[in-house]
PDB file of C-alpha atoms in Angstrom:
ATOM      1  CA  UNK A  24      20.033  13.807 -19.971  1.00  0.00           C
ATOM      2  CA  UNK A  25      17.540  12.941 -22.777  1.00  0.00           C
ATOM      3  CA  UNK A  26      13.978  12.742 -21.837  1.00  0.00           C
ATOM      4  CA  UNK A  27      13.915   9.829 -24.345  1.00  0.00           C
ATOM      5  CA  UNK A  28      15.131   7.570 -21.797  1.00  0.00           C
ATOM      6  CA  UNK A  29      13.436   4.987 -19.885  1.00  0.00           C
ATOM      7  CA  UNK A  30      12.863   5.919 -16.234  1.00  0.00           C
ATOM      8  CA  UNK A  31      15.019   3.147 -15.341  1.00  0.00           C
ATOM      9  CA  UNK A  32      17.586   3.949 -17.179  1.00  0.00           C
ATOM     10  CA  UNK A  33      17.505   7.849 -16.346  1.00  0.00           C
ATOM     11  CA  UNK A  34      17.834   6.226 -12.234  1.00  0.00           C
ATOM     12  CA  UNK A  35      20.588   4.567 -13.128  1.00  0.00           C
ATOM     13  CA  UNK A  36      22.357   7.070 -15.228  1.00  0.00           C
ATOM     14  CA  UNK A  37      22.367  10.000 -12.243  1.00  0.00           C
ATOM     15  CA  UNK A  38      22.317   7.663  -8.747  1.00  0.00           C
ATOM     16  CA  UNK A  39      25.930   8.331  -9.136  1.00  0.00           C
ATOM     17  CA  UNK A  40      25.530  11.934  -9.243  1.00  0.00           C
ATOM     18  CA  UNK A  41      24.683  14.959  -7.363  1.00  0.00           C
ATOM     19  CA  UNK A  42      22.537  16.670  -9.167  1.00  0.00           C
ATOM     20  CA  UNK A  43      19.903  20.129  -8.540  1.00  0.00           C
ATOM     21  CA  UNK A  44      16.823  19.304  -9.873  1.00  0.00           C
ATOM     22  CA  UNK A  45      14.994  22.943 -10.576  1.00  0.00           C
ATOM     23  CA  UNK A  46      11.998  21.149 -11.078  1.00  0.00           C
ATOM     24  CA  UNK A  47      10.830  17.233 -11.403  1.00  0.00           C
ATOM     25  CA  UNK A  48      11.191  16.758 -14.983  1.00  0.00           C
ATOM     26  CA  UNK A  49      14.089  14.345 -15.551  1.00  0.00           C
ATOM     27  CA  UNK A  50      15.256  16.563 -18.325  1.00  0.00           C
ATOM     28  CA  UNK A  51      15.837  19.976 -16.604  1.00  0.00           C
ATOM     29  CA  UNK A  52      18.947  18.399 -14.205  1.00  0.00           C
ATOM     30  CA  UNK A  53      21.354  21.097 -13.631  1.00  0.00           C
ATOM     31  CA  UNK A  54      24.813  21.310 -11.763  1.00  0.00           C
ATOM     32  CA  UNK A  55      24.846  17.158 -12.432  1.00  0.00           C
ATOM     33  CA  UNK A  56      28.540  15.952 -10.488  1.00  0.00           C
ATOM     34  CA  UNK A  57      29.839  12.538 -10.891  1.00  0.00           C
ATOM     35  CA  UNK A  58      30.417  11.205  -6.968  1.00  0.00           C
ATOM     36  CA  UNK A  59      30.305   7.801  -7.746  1.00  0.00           C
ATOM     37  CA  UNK A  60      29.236   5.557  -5.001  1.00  0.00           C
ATOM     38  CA  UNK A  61      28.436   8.467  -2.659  1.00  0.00           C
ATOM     39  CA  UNK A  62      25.024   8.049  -2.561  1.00  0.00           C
ATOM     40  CA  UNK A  63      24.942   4.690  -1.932  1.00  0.00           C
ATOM     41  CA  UNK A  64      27.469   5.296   0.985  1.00  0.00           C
ATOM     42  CA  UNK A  65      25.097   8.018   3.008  1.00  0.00           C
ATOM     43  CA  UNK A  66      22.295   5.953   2.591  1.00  0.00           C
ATOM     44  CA  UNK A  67      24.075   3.269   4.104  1.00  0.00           C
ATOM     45  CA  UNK A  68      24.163   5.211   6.968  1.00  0.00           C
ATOM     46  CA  UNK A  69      20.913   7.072   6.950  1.00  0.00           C
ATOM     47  CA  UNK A  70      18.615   6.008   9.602  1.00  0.00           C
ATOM     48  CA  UNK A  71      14.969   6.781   7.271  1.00  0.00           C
ATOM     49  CA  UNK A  72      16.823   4.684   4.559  1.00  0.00           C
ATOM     50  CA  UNK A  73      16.645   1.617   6.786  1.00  0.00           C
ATOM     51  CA  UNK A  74      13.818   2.139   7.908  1.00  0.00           C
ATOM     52  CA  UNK A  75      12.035   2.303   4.901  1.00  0.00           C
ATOM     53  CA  UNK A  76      13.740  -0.316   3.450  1.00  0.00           C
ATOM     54  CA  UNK A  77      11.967  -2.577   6.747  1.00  0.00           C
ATOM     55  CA  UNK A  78       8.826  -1.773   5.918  1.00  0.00           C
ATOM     56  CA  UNK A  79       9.130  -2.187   2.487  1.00  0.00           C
ATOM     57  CA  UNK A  80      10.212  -5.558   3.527  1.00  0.00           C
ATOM     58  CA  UNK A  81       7.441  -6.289   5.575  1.00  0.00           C
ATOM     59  CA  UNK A  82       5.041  -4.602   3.342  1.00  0.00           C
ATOM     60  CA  UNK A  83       6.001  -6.852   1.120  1.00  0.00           C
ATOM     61  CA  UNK A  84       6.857 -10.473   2.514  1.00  0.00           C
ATOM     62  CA  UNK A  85       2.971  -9.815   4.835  1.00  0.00           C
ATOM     63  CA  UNK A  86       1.022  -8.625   1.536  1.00  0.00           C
ATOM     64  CA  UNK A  87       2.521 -11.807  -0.642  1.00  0.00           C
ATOM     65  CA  UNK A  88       2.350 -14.419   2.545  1.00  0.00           C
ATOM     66  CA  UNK A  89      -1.564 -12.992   2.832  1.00  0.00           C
ATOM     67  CA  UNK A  90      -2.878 -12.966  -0.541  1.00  0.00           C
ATOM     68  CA  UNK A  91      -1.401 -16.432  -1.146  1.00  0.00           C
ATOM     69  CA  UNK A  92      -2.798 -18.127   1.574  1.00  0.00           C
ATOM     70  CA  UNK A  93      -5.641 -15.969   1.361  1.00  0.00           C
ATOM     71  CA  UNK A  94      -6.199 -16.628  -2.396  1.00  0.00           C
ATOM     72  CA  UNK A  95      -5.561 -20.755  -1.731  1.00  0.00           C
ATOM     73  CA  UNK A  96      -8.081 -20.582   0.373  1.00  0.00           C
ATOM     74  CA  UNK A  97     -10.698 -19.045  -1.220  1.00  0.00           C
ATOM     75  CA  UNK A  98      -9.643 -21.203  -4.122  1.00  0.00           C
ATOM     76  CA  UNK A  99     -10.521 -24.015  -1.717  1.00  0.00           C
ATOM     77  CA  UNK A 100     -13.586 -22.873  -0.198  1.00  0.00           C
ATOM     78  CA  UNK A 101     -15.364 -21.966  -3.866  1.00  0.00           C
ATOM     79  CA  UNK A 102     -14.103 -24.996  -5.169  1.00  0.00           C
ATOM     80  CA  UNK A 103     -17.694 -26.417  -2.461  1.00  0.00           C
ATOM     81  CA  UNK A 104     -20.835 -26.720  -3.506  1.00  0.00           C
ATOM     82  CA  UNK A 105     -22.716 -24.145  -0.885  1.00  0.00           C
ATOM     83  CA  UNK A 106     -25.616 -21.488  -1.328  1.00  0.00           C
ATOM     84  CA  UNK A 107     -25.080 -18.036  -3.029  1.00  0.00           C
ATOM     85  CA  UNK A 108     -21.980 -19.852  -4.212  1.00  0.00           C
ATOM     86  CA  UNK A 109     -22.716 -17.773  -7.511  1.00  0.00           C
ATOM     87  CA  UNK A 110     -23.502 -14.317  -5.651  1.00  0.00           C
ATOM     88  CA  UNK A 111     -20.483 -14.872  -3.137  1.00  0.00           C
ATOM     89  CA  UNK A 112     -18.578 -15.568  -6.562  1.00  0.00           C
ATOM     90  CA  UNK A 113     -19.382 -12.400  -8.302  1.00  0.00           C
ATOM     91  CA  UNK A 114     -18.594 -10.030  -4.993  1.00  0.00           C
ATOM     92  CA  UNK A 115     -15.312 -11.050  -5.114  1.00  0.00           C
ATOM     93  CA  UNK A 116     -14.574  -9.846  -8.525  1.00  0.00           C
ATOM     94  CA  UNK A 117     -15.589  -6.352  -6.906  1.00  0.00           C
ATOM     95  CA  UNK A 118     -11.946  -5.333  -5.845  1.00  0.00           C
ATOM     96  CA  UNK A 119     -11.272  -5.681  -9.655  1.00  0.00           C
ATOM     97  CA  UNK A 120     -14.194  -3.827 -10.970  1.00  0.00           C
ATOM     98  CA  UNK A 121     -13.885  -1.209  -8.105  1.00  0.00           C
ATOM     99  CA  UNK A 122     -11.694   1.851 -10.251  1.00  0.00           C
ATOM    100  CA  UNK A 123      -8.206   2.181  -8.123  1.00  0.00           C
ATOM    101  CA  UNK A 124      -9.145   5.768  -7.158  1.00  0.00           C
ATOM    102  CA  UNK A 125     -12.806   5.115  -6.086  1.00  0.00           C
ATOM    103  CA  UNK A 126     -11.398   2.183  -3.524  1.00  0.00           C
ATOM    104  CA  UNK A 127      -9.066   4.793  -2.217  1.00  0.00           C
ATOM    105  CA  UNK A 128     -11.925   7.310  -1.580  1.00  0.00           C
ATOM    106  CA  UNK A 129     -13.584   4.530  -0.040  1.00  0.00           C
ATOM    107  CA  UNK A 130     -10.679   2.967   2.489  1.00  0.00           C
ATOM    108  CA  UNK A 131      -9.822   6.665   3.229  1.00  0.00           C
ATOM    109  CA  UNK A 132     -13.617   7.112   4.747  1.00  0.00           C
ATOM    110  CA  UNK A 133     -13.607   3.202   6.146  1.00  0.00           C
ATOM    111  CA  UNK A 134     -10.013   4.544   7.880  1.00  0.00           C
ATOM    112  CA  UNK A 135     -11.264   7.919   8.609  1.00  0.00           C
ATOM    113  CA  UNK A 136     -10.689   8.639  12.734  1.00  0.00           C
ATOM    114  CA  UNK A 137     -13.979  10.609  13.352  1.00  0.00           C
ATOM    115  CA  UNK A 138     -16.194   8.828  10.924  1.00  0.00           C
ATOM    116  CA  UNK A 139     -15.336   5.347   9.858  1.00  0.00           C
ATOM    117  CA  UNK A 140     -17.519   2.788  10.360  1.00  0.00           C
ATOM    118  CA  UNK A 141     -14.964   0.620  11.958  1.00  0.00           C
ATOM    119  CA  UNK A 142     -14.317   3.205  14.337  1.00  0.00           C
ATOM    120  CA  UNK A 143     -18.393   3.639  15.078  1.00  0.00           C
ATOM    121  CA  UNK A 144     -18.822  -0.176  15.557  1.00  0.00           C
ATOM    122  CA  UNK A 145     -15.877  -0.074  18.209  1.00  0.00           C
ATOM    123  CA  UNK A 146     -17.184   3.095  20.325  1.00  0.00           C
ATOM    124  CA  UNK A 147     -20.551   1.358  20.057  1.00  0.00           C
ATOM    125  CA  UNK A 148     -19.396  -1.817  21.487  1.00  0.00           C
ATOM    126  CA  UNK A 149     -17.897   0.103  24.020  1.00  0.00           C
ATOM    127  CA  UNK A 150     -14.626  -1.255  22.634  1.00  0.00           C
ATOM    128  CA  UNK A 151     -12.382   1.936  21.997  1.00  0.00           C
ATOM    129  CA  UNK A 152     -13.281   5.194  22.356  1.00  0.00           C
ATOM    130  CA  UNK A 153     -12.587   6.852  20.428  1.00  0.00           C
ATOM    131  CA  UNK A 154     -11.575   4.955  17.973  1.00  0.00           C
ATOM    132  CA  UNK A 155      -7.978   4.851  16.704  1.00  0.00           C
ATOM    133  CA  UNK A 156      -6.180   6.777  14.301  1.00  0.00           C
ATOM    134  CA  UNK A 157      -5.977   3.705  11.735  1.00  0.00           C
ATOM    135  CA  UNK A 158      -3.442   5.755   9.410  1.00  0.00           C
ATOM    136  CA  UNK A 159      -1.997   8.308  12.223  1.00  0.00           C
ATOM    137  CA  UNK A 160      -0.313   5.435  13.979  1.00  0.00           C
ATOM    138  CA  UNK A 161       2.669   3.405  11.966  1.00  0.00           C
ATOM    139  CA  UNK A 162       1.550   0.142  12.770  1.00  0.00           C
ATOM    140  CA  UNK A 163      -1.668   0.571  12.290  1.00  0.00           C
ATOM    141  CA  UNK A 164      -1.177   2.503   9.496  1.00  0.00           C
ATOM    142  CA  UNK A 165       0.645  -0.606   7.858  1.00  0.00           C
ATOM    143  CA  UNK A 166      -1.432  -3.287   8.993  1.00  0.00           C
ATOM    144  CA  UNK A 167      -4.113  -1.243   7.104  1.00  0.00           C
ATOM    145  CA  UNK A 168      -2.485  -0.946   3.901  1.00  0.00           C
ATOM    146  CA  UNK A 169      -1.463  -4.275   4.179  1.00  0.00           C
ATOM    147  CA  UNK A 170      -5.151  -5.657   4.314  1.00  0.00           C
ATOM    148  CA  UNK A 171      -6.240  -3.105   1.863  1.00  0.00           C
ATOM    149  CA  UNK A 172      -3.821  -4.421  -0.500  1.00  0.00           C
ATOM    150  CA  UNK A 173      -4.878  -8.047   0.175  1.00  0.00           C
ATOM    151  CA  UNK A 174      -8.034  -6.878  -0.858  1.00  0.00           C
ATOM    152  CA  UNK A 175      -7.199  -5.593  -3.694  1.00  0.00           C
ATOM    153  CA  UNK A 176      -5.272  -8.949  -4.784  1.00  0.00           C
ATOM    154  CA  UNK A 177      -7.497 -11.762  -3.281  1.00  0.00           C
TER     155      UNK A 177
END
């Protein structure tokens, strides 16, 4: 395989084969074997590929649905006249400004089990104690990202 292709290309090119990487550049495939739709039939019946495919699903149809109606309605409301319109205005361009790492740092500490502020608001309120795991626990773990990436997009 030439390392001159596009990625997509080089995916489509060896799904239908079984091939040993020795390491993950695209261009050092050895022992490549044409099986044609072979992969396509175990993942079929692979368990982890459904699943993932789910929550991709939801991932994706709960992120959309959110930052639509989310982004209509904040459309809406800014579209008033109100005070600190212009303030309110320029903290919402902070999810752009905010560099993708630095807002990962950031949610990581937010969504950290022992020290996230979430967490210290609900063991103060005598809420939860302690507070959960909000990326040890799948469904929490994807109603997190979920809001984090409305965030982002809103």
């Amino acid at each position: 395989m030439s390392a001159s292709l596009s990625p997509s290309s080089w995916i489509v090119s060896t799904s239908p084969t079984a091939s040993v990487f020795e390491t993950v550049v695209p261009s050092l495939v050895t022992d490549s074997v044409f099986v044609g739709l072979a992969n396509f039939a175990a993942d079929a019946h692979d368990p982890v590929f459904w699943k993932v495919a789910a929550n991709t699903f939801i991932y994706t149809i709960a992120a959309t649905l959110l930052k639509m109606v989310g982004g209509l309605g904040l459309a809406l409301a800014m579209n008033q006249d109100f005070k600190f319109k212009n303030t309110i205005r320029a903290a919402m361009l902070l999810p752009f400004i905010v560099p993708t790492v630095l807002s990962t740092i950031a949610w990581m500490w937010i969504l950290d089990p022992a020290f996230a502020p979430v967490n210290w608001f609900l063991r103060y309120f005598k809420l939860a104690d302690p507070g959960p795991a909000w990326l040890g626990n799948p469904v929490l773990a994807m109603v997190s990202l979920i809001a984090i990436n409305v965030w982002r997009g809103l």
